[in-house]
PDB file of C-alpha atoms in Angstrom:
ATOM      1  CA  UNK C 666      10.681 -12.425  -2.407  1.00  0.00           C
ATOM      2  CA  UNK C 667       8.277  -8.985  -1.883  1.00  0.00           C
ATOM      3  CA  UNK C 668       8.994  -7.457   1.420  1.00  0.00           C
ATOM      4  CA  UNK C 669       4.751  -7.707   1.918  1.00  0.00           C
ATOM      5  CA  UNK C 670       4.842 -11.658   1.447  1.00  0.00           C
ATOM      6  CA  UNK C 671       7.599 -11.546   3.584  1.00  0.00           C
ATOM      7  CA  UNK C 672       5.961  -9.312   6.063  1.00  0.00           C
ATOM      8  CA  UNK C 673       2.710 -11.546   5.760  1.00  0.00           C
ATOM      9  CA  UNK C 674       4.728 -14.706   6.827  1.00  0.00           C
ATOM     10  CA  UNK C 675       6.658 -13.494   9.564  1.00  0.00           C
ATOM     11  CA  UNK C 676       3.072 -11.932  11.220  1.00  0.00           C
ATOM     12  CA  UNK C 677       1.808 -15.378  10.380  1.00  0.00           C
ATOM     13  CA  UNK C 678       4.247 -17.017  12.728  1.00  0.00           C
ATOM     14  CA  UNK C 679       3.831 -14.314  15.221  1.00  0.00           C
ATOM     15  CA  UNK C 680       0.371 -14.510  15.012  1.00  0.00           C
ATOM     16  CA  UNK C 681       1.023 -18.929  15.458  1.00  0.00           C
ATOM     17  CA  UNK C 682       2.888 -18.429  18.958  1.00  0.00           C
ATOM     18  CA  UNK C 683       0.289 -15.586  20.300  1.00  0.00           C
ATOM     19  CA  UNK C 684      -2.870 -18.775  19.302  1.00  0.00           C
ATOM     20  CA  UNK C 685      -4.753 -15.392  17.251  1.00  0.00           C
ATOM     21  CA  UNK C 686      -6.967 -17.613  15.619  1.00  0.00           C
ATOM     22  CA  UNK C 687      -8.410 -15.048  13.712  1.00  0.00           C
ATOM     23  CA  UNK C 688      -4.783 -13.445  12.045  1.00  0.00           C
ATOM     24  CA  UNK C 689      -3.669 -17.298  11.907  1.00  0.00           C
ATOM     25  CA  UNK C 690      -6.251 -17.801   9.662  1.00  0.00           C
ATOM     26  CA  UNK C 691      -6.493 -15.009   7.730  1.00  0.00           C
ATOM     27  CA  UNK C 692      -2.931 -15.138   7.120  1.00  0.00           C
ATOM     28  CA  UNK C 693      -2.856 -18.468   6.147  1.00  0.00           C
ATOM     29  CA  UNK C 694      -5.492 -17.840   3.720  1.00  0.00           C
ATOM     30  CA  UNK C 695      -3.689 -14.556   2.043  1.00  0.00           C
ATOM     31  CA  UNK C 696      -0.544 -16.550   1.774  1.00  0.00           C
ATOM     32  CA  UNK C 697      -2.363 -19.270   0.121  1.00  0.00           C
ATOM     33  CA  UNK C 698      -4.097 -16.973  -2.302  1.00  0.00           C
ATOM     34  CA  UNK C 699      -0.447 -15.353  -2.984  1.00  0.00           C
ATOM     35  CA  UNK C 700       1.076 -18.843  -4.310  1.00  0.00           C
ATOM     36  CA  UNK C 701      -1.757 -19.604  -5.782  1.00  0.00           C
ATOM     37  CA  UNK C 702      -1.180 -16.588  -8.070  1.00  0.00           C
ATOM     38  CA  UNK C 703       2.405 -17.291  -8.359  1.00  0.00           C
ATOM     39  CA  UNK C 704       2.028 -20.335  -9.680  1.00  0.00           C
ATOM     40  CA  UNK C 705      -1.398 -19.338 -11.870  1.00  0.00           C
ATOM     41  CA  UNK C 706      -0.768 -19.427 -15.867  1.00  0.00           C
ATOM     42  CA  UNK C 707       1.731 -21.083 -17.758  1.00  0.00           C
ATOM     43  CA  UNK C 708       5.239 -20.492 -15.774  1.00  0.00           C
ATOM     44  CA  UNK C 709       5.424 -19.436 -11.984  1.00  0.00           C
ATOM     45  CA  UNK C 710       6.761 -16.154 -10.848  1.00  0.00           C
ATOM     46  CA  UNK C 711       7.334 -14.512  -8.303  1.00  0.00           C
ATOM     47  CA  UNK C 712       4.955 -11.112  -7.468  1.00  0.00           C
ATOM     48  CA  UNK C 713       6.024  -7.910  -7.070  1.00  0.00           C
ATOM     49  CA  UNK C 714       4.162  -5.689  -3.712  1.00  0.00           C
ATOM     50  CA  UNK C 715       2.056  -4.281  -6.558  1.00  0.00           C
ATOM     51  CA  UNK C 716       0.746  -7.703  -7.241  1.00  0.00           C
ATOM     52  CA  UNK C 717       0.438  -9.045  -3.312  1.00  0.00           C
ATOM     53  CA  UNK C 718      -1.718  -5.701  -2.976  1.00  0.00           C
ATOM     54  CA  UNK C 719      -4.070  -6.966  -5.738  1.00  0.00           C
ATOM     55  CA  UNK C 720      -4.622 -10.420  -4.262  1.00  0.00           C
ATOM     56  CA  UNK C 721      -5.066  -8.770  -0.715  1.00  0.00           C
ATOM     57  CA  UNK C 722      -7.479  -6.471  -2.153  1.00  0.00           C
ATOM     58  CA  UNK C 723      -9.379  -9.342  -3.963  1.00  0.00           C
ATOM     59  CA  UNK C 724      -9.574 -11.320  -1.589  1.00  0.00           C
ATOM     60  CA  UNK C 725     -10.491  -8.662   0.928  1.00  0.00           C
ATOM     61  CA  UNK C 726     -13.609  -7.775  -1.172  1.00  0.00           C
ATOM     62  CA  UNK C 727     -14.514 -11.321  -0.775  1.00  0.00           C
ATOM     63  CA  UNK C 728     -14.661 -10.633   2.456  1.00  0.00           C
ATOM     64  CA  UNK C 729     -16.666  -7.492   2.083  1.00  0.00           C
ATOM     65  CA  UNK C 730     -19.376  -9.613   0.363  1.00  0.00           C
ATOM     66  CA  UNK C 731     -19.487 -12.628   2.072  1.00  0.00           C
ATOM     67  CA  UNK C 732     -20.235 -10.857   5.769  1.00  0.00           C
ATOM     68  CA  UNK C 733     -23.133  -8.637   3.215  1.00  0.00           C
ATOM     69  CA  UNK C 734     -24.342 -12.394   1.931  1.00  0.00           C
ATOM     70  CA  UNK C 735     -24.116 -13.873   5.704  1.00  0.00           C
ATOM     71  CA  UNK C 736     -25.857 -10.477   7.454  1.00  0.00           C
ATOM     72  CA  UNK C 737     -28.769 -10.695   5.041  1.00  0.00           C
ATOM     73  CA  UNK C 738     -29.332 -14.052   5.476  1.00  0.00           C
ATOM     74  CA  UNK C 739     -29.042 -13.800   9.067  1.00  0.00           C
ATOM     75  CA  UNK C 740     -25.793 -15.434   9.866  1.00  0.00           C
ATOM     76  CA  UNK C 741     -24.256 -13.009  11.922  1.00  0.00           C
ATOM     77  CA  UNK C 742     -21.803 -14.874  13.834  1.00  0.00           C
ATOM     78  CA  UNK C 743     -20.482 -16.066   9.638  1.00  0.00           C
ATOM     79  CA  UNK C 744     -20.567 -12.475   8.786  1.00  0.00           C
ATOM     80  CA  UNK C 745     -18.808 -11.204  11.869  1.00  0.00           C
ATOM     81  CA  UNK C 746     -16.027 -13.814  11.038  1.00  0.00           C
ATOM     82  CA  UNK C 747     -15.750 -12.236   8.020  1.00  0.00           C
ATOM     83  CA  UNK C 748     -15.509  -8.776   9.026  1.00  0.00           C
ATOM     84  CA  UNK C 749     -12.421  -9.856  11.566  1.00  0.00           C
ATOM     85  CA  UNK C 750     -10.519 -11.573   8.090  1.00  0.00           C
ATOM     86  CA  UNK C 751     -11.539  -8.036   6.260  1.00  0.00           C
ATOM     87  CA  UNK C 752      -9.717  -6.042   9.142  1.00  0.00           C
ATOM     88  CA  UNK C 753      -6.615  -7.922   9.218  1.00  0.00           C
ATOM     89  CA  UNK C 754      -6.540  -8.062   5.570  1.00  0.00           C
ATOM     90  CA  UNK C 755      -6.834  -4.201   5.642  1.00  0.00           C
ATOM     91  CA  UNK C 756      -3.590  -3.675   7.960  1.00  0.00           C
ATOM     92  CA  UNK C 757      -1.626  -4.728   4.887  1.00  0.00           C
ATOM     93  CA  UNK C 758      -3.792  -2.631   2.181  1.00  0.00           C
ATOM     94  CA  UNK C 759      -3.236   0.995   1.139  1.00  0.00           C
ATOM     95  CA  UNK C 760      -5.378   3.559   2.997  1.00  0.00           C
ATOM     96  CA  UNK C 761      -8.523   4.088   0.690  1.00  0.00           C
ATOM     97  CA  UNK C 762      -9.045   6.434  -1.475  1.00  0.00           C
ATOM     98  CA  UNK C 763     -11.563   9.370   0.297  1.00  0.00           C
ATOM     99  CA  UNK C 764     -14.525  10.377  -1.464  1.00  0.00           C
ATOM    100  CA  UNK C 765     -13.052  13.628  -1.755  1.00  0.00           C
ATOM    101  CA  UNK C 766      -9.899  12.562  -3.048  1.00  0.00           C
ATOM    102  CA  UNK C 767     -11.146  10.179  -5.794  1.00  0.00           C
ATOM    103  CA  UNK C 768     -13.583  12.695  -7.553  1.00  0.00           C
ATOM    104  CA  UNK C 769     -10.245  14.963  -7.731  1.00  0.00           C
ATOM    105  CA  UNK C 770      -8.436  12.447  -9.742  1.00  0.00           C
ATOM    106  CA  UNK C 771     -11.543  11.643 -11.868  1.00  0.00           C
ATOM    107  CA  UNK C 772     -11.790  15.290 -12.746  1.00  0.00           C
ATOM    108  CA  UNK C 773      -8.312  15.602 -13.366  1.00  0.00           C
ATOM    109  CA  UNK C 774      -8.093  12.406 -15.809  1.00  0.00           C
ATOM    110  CA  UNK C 775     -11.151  14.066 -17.363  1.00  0.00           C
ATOM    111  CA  UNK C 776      -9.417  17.572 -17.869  1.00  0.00           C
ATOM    112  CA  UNK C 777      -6.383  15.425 -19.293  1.00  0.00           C
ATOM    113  CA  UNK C 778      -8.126  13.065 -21.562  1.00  0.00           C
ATOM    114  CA  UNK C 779     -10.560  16.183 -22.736  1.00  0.00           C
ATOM    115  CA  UNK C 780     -13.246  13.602 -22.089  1.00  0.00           C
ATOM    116  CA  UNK C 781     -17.086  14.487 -22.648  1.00  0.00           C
ATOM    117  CA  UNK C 782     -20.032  12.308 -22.396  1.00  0.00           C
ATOM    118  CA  UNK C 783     -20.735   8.778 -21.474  1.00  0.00           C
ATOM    119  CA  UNK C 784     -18.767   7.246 -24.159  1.00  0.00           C
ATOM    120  CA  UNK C 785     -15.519   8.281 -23.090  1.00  0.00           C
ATOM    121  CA  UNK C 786     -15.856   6.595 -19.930  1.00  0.00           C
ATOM    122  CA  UNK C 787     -12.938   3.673 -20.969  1.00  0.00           C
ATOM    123  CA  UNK C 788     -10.787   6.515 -21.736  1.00  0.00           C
ATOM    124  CA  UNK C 789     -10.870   7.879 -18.836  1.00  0.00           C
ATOM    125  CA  UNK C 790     -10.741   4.535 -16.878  1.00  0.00           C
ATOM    126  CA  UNK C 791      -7.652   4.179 -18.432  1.00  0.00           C
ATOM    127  CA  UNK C 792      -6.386   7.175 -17.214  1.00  0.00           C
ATOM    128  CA  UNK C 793      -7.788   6.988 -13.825  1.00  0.00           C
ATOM    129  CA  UNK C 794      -6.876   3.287 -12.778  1.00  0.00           C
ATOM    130  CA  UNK C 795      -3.168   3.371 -12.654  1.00  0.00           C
ATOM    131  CA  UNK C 796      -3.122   6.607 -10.127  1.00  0.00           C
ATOM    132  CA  UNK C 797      -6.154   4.457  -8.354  1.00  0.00           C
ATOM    133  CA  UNK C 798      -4.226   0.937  -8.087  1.00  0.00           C
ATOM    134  CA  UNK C 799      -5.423  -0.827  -5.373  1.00  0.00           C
ATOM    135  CA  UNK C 800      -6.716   2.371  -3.131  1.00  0.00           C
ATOM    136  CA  UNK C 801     -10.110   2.348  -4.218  1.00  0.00           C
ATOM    137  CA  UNK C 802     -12.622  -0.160  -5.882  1.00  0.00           C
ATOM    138  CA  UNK C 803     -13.261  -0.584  -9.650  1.00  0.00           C
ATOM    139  CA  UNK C 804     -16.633  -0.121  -9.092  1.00  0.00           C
ATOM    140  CA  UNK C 805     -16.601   2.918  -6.984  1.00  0.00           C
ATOM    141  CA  UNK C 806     -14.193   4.628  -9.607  1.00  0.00           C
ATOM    142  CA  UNK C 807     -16.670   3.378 -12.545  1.00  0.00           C
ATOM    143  CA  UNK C 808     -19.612   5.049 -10.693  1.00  0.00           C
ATOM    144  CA  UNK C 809     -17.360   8.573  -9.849  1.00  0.00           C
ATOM    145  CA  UNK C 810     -16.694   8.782 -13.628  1.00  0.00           C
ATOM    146  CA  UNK C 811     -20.322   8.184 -14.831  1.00  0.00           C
ATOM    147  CA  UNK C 812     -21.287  10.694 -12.547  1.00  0.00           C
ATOM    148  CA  UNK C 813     -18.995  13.027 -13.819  1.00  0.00           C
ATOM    149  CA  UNK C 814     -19.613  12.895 -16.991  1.00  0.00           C
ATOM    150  CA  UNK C 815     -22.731  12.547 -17.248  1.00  0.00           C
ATOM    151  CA  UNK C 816     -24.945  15.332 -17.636  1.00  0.00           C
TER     152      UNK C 816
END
């Protein structure tokens, strides 16, 4: 078993005894999401940490985007609910990625790859996702590569 599913279970059952709704839940529901991903396909397996991270970090930008969906439709005791998941979820994520940090990896995958215009994007992605894994968005590394190199 990964030391982070074991680390997830044992602060569910702490989190059971102290009645924190809240982690109790949001525990529950990142276990869930874990087996559910072990058992996904055509064997089971058990996941490595690398793979826990992934489903933490998926299921921490549904998070993300269901308090957006509930705040601009008004439910903000829904979207506040989901804001409380998204920070206990984020106690068992990597630190992100700073702004700073990211575009210094982009340009460095671009220096390796001797990438230049738009087209080269993939190759680049390809460079830049594996040093990324899990510490920044797909979406925000997609946007600091377009930026980058386009003109």
């Amino acid at each position: 078993m990964s030391a982070l599913k074991e680390k997830l279970e044992t602060d569910l059952s702490v989190a059971m005894k102290a009645r924190d709704e809240v982690r109790t839940r949001t525990l529950r529901m990142a276990l869930t999401a874990v087996k559910n991903e072990e058992v996904a396909g055509k064997r089971s397996r058990e996941l490595s940490d690398d793979d826990v991270v992934k489903v933490l970090t998926r299921e921490a930008k549904k998070r993300r985007e269901a308090a957006t969906a509930f705040a601009d439709a008004g439910r903000d005791a829904q979207a506040q609910a989901e804001r409380d998941e998204n920070a206990v979820l984020e106690e068992y994520l990597p630190a992100q990625l700073s702004d700073e940090e990211l575009t210094a990896l982009v340009s460095a995958a671009i220096a390796e790859t001797g990438a230049e215009g738009p087209r080269a994007m993939g190759q680049v992605m390809k460079v830049v996702n594996p040093k990324v894994a899990g510490r920044a968005e797909g979406g925000r590394v997609a946007a600091e590569v377009k930026r980058q190199l386009l003109p």
